[in-house]
XYZ file of C-alpha atoms in Angstrom:
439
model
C -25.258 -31.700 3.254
C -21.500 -31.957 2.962
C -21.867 -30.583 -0.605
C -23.743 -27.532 0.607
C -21.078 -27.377 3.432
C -18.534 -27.472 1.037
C -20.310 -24.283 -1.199
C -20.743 -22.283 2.024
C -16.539 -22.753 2.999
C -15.626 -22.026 -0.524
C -17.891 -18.605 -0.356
C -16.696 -17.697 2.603
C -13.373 -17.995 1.196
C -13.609 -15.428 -1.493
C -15.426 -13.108 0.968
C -12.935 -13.585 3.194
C -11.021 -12.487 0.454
C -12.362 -9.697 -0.141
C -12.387 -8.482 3.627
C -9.200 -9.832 3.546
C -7.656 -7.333 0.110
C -9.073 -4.116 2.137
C -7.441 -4.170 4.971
C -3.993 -5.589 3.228
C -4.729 -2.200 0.678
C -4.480 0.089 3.415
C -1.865 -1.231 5.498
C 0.447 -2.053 2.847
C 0.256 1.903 1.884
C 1.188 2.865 5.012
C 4.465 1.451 4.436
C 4.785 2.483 0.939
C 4.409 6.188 1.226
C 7.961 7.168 1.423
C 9.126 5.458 -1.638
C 6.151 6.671 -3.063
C 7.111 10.179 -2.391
C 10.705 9.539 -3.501
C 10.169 8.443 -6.936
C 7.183 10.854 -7.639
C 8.678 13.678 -5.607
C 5.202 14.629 -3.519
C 5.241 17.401 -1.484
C 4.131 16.259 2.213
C 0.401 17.729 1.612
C 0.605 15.593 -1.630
C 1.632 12.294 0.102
C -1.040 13.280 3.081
C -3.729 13.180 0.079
C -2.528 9.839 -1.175
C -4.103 8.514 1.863
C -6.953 10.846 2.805
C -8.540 10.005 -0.750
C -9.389 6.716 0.231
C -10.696 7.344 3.098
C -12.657 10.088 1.842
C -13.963 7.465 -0.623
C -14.497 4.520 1.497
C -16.109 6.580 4.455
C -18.077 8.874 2.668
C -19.681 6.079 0.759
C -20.159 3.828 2.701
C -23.867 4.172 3.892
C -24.835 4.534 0.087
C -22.492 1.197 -0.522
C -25.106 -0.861 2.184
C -28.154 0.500 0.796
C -27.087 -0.121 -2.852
C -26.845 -3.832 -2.463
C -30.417 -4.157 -0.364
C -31.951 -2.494 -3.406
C -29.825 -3.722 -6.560
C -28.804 -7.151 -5.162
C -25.567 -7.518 -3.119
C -24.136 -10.319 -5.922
C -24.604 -7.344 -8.832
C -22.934 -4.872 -6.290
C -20.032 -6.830 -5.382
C -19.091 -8.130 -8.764
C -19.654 -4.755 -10.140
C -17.294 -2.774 -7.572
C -14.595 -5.401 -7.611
C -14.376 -5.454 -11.382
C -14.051 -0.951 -10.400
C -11.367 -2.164 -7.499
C -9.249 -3.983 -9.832
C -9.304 -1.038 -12.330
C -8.228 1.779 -10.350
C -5.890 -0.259 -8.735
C -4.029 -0.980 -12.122
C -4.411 2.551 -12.457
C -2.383 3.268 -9.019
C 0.847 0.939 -10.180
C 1.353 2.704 -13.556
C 0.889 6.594 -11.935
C 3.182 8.784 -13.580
C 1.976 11.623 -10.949
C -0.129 12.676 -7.603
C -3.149 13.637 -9.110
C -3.690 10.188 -11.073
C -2.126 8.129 -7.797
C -4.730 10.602 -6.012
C -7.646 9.942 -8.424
C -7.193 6.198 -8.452
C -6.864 5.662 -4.328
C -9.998 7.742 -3.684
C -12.779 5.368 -6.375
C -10.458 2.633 -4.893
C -11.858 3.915 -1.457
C -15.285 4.349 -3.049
C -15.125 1.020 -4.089
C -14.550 -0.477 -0.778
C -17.541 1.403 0.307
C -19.651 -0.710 -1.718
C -17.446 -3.931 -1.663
C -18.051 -4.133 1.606
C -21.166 -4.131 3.132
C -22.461 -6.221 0.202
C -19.913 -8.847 1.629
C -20.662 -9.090 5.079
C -24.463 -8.713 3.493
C -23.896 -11.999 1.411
C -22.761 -13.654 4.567
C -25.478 -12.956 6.886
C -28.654 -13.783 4.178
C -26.711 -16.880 2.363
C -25.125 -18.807 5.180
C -28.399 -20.391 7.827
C -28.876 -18.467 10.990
C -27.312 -19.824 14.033
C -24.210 -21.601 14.971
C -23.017 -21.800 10.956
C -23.676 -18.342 10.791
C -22.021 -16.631 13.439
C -18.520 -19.027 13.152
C -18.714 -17.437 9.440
C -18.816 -14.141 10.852
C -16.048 -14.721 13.851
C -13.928 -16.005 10.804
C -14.766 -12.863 8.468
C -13.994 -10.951 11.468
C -10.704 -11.930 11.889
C -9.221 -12.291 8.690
C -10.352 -8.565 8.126
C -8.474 -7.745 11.321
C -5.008 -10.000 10.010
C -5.289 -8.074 6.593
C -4.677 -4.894 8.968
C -1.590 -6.774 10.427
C -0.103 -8.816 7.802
C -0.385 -5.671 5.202
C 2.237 -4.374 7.298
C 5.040 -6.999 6.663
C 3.471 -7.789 2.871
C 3.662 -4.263 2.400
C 7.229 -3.904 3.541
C 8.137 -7.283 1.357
C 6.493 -5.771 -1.708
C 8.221 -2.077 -1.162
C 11.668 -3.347 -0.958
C 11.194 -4.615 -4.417
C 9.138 -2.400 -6.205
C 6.363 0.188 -4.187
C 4.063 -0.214 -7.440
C 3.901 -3.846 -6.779
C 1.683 -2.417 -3.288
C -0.726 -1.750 -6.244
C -0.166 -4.930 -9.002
C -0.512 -7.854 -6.218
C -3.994 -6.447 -4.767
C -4.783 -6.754 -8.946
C -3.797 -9.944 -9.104
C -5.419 -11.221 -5.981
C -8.739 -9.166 -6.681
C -8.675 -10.899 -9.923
C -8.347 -14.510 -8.648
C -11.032 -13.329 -6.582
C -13.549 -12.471 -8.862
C -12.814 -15.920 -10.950
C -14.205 -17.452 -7.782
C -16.821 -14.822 -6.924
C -18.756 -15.239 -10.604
C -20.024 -19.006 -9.799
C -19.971 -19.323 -6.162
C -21.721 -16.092 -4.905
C -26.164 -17.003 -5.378
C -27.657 -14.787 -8.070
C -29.782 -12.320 -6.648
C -33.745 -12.514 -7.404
C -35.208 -10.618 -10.138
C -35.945 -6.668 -9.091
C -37.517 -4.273 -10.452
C -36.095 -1.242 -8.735
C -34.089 0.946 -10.826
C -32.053 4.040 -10.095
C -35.468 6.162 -9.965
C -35.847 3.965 -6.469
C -32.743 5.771 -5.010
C -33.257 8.316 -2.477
C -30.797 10.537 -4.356
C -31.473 13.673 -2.076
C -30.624 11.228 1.286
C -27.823 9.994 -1.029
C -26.019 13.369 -1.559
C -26.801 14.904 1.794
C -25.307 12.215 4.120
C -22.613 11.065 1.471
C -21.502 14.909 1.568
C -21.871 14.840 4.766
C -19.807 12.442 5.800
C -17.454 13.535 3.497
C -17.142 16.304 4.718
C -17.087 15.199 8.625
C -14.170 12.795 7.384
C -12.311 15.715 5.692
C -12.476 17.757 8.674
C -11.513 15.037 10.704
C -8.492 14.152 8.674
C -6.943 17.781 8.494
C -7.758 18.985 12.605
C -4.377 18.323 13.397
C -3.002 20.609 10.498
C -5.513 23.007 9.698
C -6.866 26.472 11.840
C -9.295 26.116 14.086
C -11.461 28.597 12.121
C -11.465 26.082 9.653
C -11.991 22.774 11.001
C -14.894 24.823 13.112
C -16.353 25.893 9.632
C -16.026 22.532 7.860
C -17.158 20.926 10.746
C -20.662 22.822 11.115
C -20.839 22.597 7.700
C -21.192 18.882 7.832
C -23.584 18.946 10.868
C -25.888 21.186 8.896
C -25.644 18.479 6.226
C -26.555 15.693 8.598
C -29.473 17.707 10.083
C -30.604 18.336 6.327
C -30.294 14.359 5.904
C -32.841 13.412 8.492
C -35.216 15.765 8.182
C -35.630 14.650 4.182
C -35.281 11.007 5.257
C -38.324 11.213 7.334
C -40.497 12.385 4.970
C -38.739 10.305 2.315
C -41.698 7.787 0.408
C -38.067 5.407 0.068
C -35.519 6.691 2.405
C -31.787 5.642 2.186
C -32.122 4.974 5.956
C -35.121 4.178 7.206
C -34.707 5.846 10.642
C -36.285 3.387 12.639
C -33.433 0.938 12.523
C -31.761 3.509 14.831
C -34.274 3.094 17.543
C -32.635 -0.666 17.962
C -30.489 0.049 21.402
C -28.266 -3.082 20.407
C -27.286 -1.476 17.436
C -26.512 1.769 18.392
C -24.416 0.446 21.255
C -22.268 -1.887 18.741
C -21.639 0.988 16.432
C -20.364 2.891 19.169
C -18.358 0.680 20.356
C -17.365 -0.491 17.404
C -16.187 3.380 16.476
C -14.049 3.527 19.713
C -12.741 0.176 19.420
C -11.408 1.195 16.479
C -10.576 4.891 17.378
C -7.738 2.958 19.692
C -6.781 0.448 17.312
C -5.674 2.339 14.652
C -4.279 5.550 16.761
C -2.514 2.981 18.868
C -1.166 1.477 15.715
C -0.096 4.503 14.433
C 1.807 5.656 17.538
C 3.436 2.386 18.051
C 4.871 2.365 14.207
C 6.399 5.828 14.659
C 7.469 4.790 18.337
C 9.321 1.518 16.493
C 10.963 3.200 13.028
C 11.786 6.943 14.662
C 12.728 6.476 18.263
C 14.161 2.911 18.133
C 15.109 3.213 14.562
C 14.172 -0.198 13.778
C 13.644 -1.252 10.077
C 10.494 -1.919 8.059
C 10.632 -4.949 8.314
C 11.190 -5.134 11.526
C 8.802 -2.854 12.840
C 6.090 -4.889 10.759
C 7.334 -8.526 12.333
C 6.616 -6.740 15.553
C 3.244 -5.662 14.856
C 2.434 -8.933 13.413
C 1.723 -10.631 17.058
C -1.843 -8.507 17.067
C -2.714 -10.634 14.115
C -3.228 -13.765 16.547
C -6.981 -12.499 16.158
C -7.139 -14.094 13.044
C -6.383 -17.798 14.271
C -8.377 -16.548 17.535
C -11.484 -15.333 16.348
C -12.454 -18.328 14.654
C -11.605 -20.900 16.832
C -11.635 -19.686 20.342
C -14.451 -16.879 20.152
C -17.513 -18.736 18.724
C -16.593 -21.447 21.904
C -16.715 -18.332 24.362
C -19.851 -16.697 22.860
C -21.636 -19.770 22.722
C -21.070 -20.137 26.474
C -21.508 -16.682 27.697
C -23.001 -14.672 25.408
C -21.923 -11.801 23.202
C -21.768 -8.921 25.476
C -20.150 -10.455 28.173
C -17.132 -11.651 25.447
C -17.361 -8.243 24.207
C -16.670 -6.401 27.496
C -14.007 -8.755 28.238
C -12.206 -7.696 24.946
C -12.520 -4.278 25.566
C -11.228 -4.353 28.869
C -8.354 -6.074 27.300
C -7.285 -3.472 25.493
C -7.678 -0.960 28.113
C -5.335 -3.192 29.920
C -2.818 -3.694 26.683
C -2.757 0.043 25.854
C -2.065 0.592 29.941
C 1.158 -1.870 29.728
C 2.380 0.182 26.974
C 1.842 3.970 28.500
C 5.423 4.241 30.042
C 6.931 3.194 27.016
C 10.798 4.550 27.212
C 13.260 4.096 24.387
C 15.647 1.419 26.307
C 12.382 -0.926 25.955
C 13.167 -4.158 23.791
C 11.136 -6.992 22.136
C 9.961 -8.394 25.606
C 8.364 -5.265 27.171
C 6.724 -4.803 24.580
C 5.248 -7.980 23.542
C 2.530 -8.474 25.800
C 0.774 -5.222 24.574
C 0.724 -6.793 20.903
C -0.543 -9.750 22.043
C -2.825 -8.785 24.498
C -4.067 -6.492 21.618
C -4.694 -9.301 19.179
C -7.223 -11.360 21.733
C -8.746 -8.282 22.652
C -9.540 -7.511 18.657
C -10.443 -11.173 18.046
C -12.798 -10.965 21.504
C -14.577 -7.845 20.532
C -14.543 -7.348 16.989
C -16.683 -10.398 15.875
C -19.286 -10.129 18.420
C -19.545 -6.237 17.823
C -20.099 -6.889 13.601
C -23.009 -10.003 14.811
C -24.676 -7.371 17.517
C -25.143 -4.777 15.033
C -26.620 -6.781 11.745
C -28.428 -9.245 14.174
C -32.429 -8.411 14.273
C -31.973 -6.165 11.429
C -34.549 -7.386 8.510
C -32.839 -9.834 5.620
C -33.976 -6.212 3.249
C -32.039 -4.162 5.705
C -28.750 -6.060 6.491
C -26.714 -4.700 3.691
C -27.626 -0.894 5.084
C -26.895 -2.666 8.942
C -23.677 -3.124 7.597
C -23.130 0.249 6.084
C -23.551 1.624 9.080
C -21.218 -0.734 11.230
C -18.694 -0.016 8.647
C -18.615 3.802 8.790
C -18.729 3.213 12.464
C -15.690 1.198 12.080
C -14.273 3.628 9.308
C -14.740 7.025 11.245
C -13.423 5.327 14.202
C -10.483 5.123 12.676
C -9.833 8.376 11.341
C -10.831 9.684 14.220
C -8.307 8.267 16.390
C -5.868 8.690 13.864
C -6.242 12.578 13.925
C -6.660 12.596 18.020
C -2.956 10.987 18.251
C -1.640 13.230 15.068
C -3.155 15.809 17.121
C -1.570 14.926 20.283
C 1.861 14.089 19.085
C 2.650 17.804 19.333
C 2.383 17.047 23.467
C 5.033 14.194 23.063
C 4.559 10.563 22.664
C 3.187 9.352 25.980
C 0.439 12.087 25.196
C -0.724 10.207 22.433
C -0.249 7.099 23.813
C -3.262 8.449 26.021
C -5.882 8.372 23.355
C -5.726 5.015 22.575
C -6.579 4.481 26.450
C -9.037 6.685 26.497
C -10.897 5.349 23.326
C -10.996 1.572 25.451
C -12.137 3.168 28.270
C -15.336 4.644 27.023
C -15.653 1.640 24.467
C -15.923 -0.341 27.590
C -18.879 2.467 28.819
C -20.789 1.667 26.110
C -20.263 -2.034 26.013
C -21.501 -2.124 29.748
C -24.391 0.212 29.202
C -25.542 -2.427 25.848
């Protein structure tokens, strides 16, 4: 028993890992964009692509990510895309140009998309259901959520020295990462699917789909409204393409049933908002920090550090106040939270100093390590052990459209002034908190 305890901690480790490298990735570049643009002299839509590649990749994928490790086995899927992560990654620190830095950031998105959902996958059909379970899961959870915060101030760290080093240590960690991943993650049974089992209409109709959505998404705030309008039907047209093969499908990428599960579809909602507000709130507060108070990198990272007290939160005190109350009521209480943490920070002025602001960042941090962990057990609980990897798929592009959604709603609303784009955040927790009371 301790043995087997032993094999489960060290597995969740390197998934932890994993969770841990994606959300570092895209923090870290966040801070690493201006010296990027210095020393390869991008032009501001240039830089702007440097970013939107990867998230083309990772959210336009990400659906096809899940459903590739149900049918191929989640071990041969994760191995497979980490050994593509560390590649492309490589290929990001020696760029010479955009277009190569462009290239290797959007399959380094793609392979996130597939990295994972087979992760949280591996989790949730390896480790027993139950108590075991769901601390693995609160712990997952939050060290995804401290890879968003800490990337920040490792970002900054690594910058100062070198900004290709924002490209080398994710290859050297990834690496270390797969050393540990070969032996500890269970083989995967024998199958006899093979890529004639793919849905490959479903596959390119929803992945250009969401694509596309994403895209349009991404450039609102800078593009006509003709345009976005255009892009944007063009997407829905793919969508409504999507559904109507997938229910005739013999093997359909989704099976549509799974959406008739009212848990689920409340958890990827809120789950979307939740991280609508995180991200746009994030984004605000940065800009708020380096251009209006003129604070360093370094500083401004320290600052936003204090929301990473979800990651010593989620799996310690959470499981505790699930256990006792249940999901949805810990859920709601997080949410609320961050209603009441974006509130504290609406009449933000520039004479505020470290102890106005504070509470937000911390009251931002329990809310995250209250609602995120719950929200990622609601949606992949129920779902059939031949189903979770595409339950996570779809709680990740919930989570992933969430975020670019709110971070072109602020973009958007920056043109207003800050305080109007201090709004959306507010407004994301308010309706998260709808749908977590409706669940």
């Amino acid at each position: 028993m301790a043995v087997e305890r032993q094999r489960y901690g060290a597995l969740l480790a390197v998934l932890c890992g994993a969770i841990f490298l994606e959300g570092v990735d895209i923090a870290m570049m966040n801070v690493a964009l201006p010296s990027i643009r210095a020393d390869l002299g991008l032009s501001t839509g240039a830089l702007q692509w440097v970013m939107s590649a990867y998230v083309l990749g990772y959210g336009g994928f990400m659906l096809l990510g899940g459903r590739a490790g149900d049918l191929f086995g989640r071990r041969r899927v994760f191995l497979f895309w980490l050994t593509v992560f560390i590649l492309f990654s490589g290929l990001g620190a020696i760029a010479g140009d955009g277009w190569t830095l462009i290239t290797a950031r959007f399959v380094t998105g793609v392979a996130a998309a597939f990295l994972t959902p087979a992760g949280l996958s591996i989790i949730t059909t390896t480790l027993p259901e139950g108590p075991v379970r769901e601390r693995a899961l609160m712990i997952y959870a939050g060290t995804a959520a401290a890879g968003f915060s800490l990337g920040l101030v490792i970002g900054g760290v690594l910058t100062a020295i070198d900004w290709r080093w924002v490209f080398l240590a994710p290859v050297i960690f990834a690496l270390c990462l797969l050393a540990g991943a070969i032996p500890l993650i269970p083989r995967d049974p024998r199958t006899t699917r093979s890529f004639r089992d793919i849905d490959f209409v479903g596959a390119i109709s929803v992945t250009a789909a969401l694509v596309l959505l994403v895209l349009t998404i991404e450039r609102a705030p800078h593009a006509s409204l003709v345009s976005t309008a255009v892009s944007g039907a063009a997407s829905l047209a793919l969508f409504a393409l999507f559904v109507l093969w997938e229910r005739r499908a013999a093997q359909p990428l989704v099976r549509l049933g799974i959406l008739r599960s009212v848990r689920l579809v409340h958890a990827n909602l809120t789950t979307l908002l939740v991280a609508a507000g995180f991200f746009g709130f994030q984004f605000v507060a940065v800009l708020y920090l380096r251009e209006v108070l003129g604070w360093s990198t370094l500083e401004t990272s320290f600052m936003m550090l204090a929301i990473g007290l979800d990651a010593v939160l989620a799996p310690t005190l959470t499981p505790r106040l699930t256990a006792r109350f249940g999901h949805r009521r810990v859920i709601i209480v997080g949410v609320l939270l961050a209603v009441l943490a974006y509130a504290l920070f609406l009449p933000v002025s520039p004479d505020w100093g470290f102890a106005a602001m504070f509470p937000t960042m911390v009251l931002l941090g329990v809310s995250f390590a209250f609602a995120y962990g719950p929200l990622t057990i609601t949606a992949t609980d129920g779902a059939a052990e031949s189903e979770h990897g595409l339950a996570s798929g779809l709680l990740y592009t919930s989570f992933q459209f969430g975020a670019a959604l709110g971070l072109s709603a602020v973009t958007g609303a920056l043109a207003l002034g800050l305080h109007a784009a201090l709004v959306v955040p507010l407004v994301c927790a308010l309706l998260a908190a709808v749908t977590a009371l409706r669940s």
